[in-house]
């Protein structure tokens, strides 16, 4: 009898590979366990068991697996089902989903390094090959699997490695097993010989003339034995400096020991959640009631209504059942205030999952979640946390569900974390809450059509009145010369007033840098990026002009690159320029700037927020970043320097987004007990969206935008799939795109648009062509997608097209 396992590999391939296994292995192996397999001529890869059976592959000779890594599945069945859904829905090979979903530490391959640990157990090794590898590593200290393999036949190599790993003679670098590098901390204690009271007495006598040292010993003697006190704490408690501690260490009166500590311990104090207001409590009850009938509930609560408080109360109930909560946020880095707040309520039960975490840290979170550890009951994370191995998920919350950061644009799978989370909740048979002040059109549409439950909270906490929003007509201001630099008289007056009251101002400008671009007034020349079809942006801080797409930069010349005229002028308006203008107009006022350029350094973002919170500066100017869920008590005015940039962005969602951004930024004003003010400068004072913002009319915005979507056939009335083709050779990509579009039209007829060049035709020296498919609601989505897959396959088989890169984006918005 022969046995086989179908193995999923972390490669951009759809098919599984069948490997041969022994009968005993067939009993051991479960789906979701990792094995090492030989791949190609000499590679070794980690794969996942997807199926164990007895049918030999028909077209190739099955190779044998090398070894089994896990004793139990690393990936659970719900995860596998979820990833399969992502793979099918987003037209991405399963292997690629796997690669995105797993911390790369879990994927041992030929390049993985082996590391020497100790020869403590070496005497127990009798096998010749094992000893040989051990000696090799003892000399080299570190060796990759591949290098080791060159010196030994593969089969005996892996058995040998296994044996050495088992005896802890070697380890995998950044251990793929449970080991990895745990975080340790050093502590101090009295040497063991002072454990009896008599010797203690002697010791104190001995130190009689050394009051500082004596103080340390006395401090320690008073503490319980297992106090785990750090050197710093000991210094503080006994009032000595580090040199005293060092002396005691040298005399071996004190000894140092280290312990593994939890990386994620919360060291602050926790507090109770706040009592809910009447309105909040109503919403809280309604949400729970709604969950009785609906799996998905949309929670529309205006800014400052205290949605977080409601979430916290829901979370408490789930924790009481020892179940897990996934709390998704669009961007962790931008929400330090929220993280802090939830941490105060839930302490070490909450773990944050961050894209900036090291691989070891990710593995640590992974393991905790897999074990339903009480120290990781709540996972607060950005989109990639949907891939964690939840075992008993009780609730999913998607905060700011309308945010575009939930969608992964850059690389496949191009998934939307909100939509994937809905599927995750479904597979776990649990509930999901989508929260926002300004829901996405799609979610609101689903709520209106009874697909989702819907709960609203339309009162600000503490009954704070919503801010007063005013539009300022820039055309008029310029005509009447009532404008200084980029500030209308009204905005200047309002800023002066607020500053006089010792309150704070937030100014919003959607563009970073100094100005959008430079233009020669003599010949019209605008410097362009040599790699991308975009204008370069001037940054005055380092006098460079930069491309925001590929990072290209070059020194700024004050003379035109084409005609050498010195009449070069900057057009457009960036945050940095606003900051300089403010410095001229309000020389005595401190201004902080928050944008991509000023927050790149670690913690710079937190420092800006803290500084503004502590009123170290009065005006904060920034891009999109300042619209995030901040809560500053003293902000009385929000100014938008130019709303037109938001309106004129060529995208079918730009109006919806404009409304959302302006509502969010307006929500920063007047959180205290006084009505806030919002001033929006624009050339389009009669634009319906701006009027809806002034009137604070989400519903009106929704109705009018929805009508537009229906008229021009956009989601939710169609499924939008974008196919982008990329190649260095313009002619080739054009031909390829024409072929692809024609083939698609065979199935979708006139629902295929294009091919055409996207807004920016060339990025990083690659020409792009895009094709849009608008799949009507009455088409079968599964069949439509497999049709696209089929075309993709035949496209790749056309020899000349093979080098064209293809990106498929389902729900491309
Ligand atoms: P949202 O997220 O809906 O914009 P927040 O949750 O940030 O609103 O709440 C706005 C402010 O009101 C915060 O400062 C918060 O601490 C406060 N707040 C909200 N609900 C309560 C409550 N029940 N008790 C005390 N303070 C509250
Ligand atoms: Zn560029
Ligand atoms: Zn010129």
PDB file of N, CA and C and ligand atoms in Angstrom, residues 519-526 559-568, ligand 3:
ATOM      1  N   UNK A 519       6.883  75.237 -11.920  1.00  0.00           N
ATOM      2  CA  UNK A 519       6.575  75.518 -13.307  1.00  0.00           C
ATOM      3  C   UNK A 519       7.385  76.732 -13.731  1.00  0.00           C
ATOM      4  N   UNK A 520       7.952  76.666 -14.950  1.00  0.00           N
ATOM      5  CA  UNK A 520       8.663  77.819 -15.465  1.00  0.00           C
ATOM      6  C   UNK A 520       7.650  78.775 -16.090  1.00  0.00           C
ATOM      7  N   UNK A 521       7.604  80.000 -15.599  1.00  0.00           N
ATOM      8  CA  UNK A 521       6.611  80.940 -16.109  1.00  0.00           C
ATOM      9  C   UNK A 521       6.988  81.462 -17.489  1.00  0.00           C
ATOM     10  N   UNK A 522       8.251  81.284 -17.879  1.00  0.00           N
ATOM     11  CA  UNK A 522       8.657  81.751 -19.205  1.00  0.00           C
ATOM     12  C   UNK A 522       8.296  80.744 -20.292  1.00  0.00           C
ATOM     13  N   UNK A 523       8.548  79.446 -20.034  1.00  0.00           N
ATOM     14  CA  UNK A 523       8.307  78.477 -21.100  1.00  0.00           C
ATOM     15  C   UNK A 523       7.316  77.379 -20.720  1.00  0.00           C
ATOM     16  N   UNK A 524       6.869  77.360 -19.469  1.00  0.00           N
ATOM     17  CA  UNK A 524       5.878  76.369 -19.075  1.00  0.00           C
ATOM     18  C   UNK A 524       6.451  75.011 -18.716  1.00  0.00           C
ATOM     19  N   UNK A 525       7.779  74.901 -18.703  1.00  0.00           N
ATOM     20  CA  UNK A 525       8.409  73.620 -18.381  1.00  0.00           C
ATOM     21  C   UNK A 525       8.125  73.209 -16.929  1.00  0.00           C
ATOM     22  N   UNK A 526       7.744  71.939 -16.772  1.00  0.00           N
ATOM     23  CA  UNK A 526       7.518  71.382 -15.436  1.00  0.00           C
ATOM     24  C   UNK A 526       8.427  70.172 -15.279  1.00  0.00           C
ATOM     25  N   UNK A 559      16.874  77.685 -11.632  1.00  0.00           N
ATOM     26  CA  UNK A 559      16.726  78.050 -13.036  1.00  0.00           C
ATOM     27  C   UNK A 559      16.004  76.947 -13.782  1.00  0.00           C
ATOM     28  N   UNK A 560      15.243  77.322 -14.778  1.00  0.00           N
ATOM     29  CA  UNK A 560      14.456  76.357 -15.535  1.00  0.00           C
ATOM     30  C   UNK A 560      15.364  75.378 -16.271  1.00  0.00           C
ATOM     31  N   UNK A 561      15.025  74.120 -16.209  1.00  0.00           N
ATOM     32  CA  UNK A 561      15.833  73.097 -16.860  1.00  0.00           C
ATOM     33  C   UNK A 561      15.744  73.158 -18.379  1.00  0.00           C
ATOM     34  N   UNK A 562      14.754  73.846 -18.921  1.00  0.00           N
ATOM     35  CA  UNK A 562      14.584  73.898 -20.372  1.00  0.00           C
ATOM     36  C   UNK A 562      15.134  75.196 -20.956  1.00  0.00           C
ATOM     37  N   UNK A 563      14.720  76.355 -20.413  1.00  0.00           N
ATOM     38  CA  UNK A 563      15.115  77.623 -21.033  1.00  0.00           C
ATOM     39  C   UNK A 563      16.065  78.428 -20.153  1.00  0.00           C
ATOM     40  N   UNK A 564      16.390  77.908 -18.993  1.00  0.00           N
ATOM     41  CA  UNK A 564      17.323  78.557 -18.065  1.00  0.00           C
ATOM     42  C   UNK A 564      16.825  79.878 -17.506  1.00  0.00           C
ATOM     43  N   UNK A 565      15.570  80.186 -17.717  1.00  0.00           N
ATOM     44  CA  UNK A 565      15.011  81.385 -17.106  1.00  0.00           C
ATOM     45  C   UNK A 565      14.990  81.189 -15.588  1.00  0.00           C
ATOM     46  N   UNK A 566      15.065  82.295 -14.843  1.00  0.00           N
ATOM     47  CA  UNK A 566      15.008  82.158 -13.385  1.00  0.00           C
ATOM     48  C   UNK A 566      13.586  82.395 -12.888  1.00  0.00           C
ATOM     49  N   UNK A 567      12.675  82.447 -13.808  1.00  0.00           N
ATOM     50  CA  UNK A 567      11.287  82.732 -13.488  1.00  0.00           C
ATOM     51  C   UNK A 567      10.536  81.451 -13.095  1.00  0.00           C
ATOM     52  N   UNK A 568      11.153  80.646 -12.223  1.00  0.00           N
ATOM     53  CA  UNK A 568      10.529  79.382 -11.840  1.00  0.00           C
ATOM     54  C   UNK A 568       9.600  79.624 -10.658  1.00  0.00           C
TER      55      UNK A 568
HETATM   56 ZN1  LIG B   3      11.689  77.638 -18.964  1.00  0.00          ZN
END
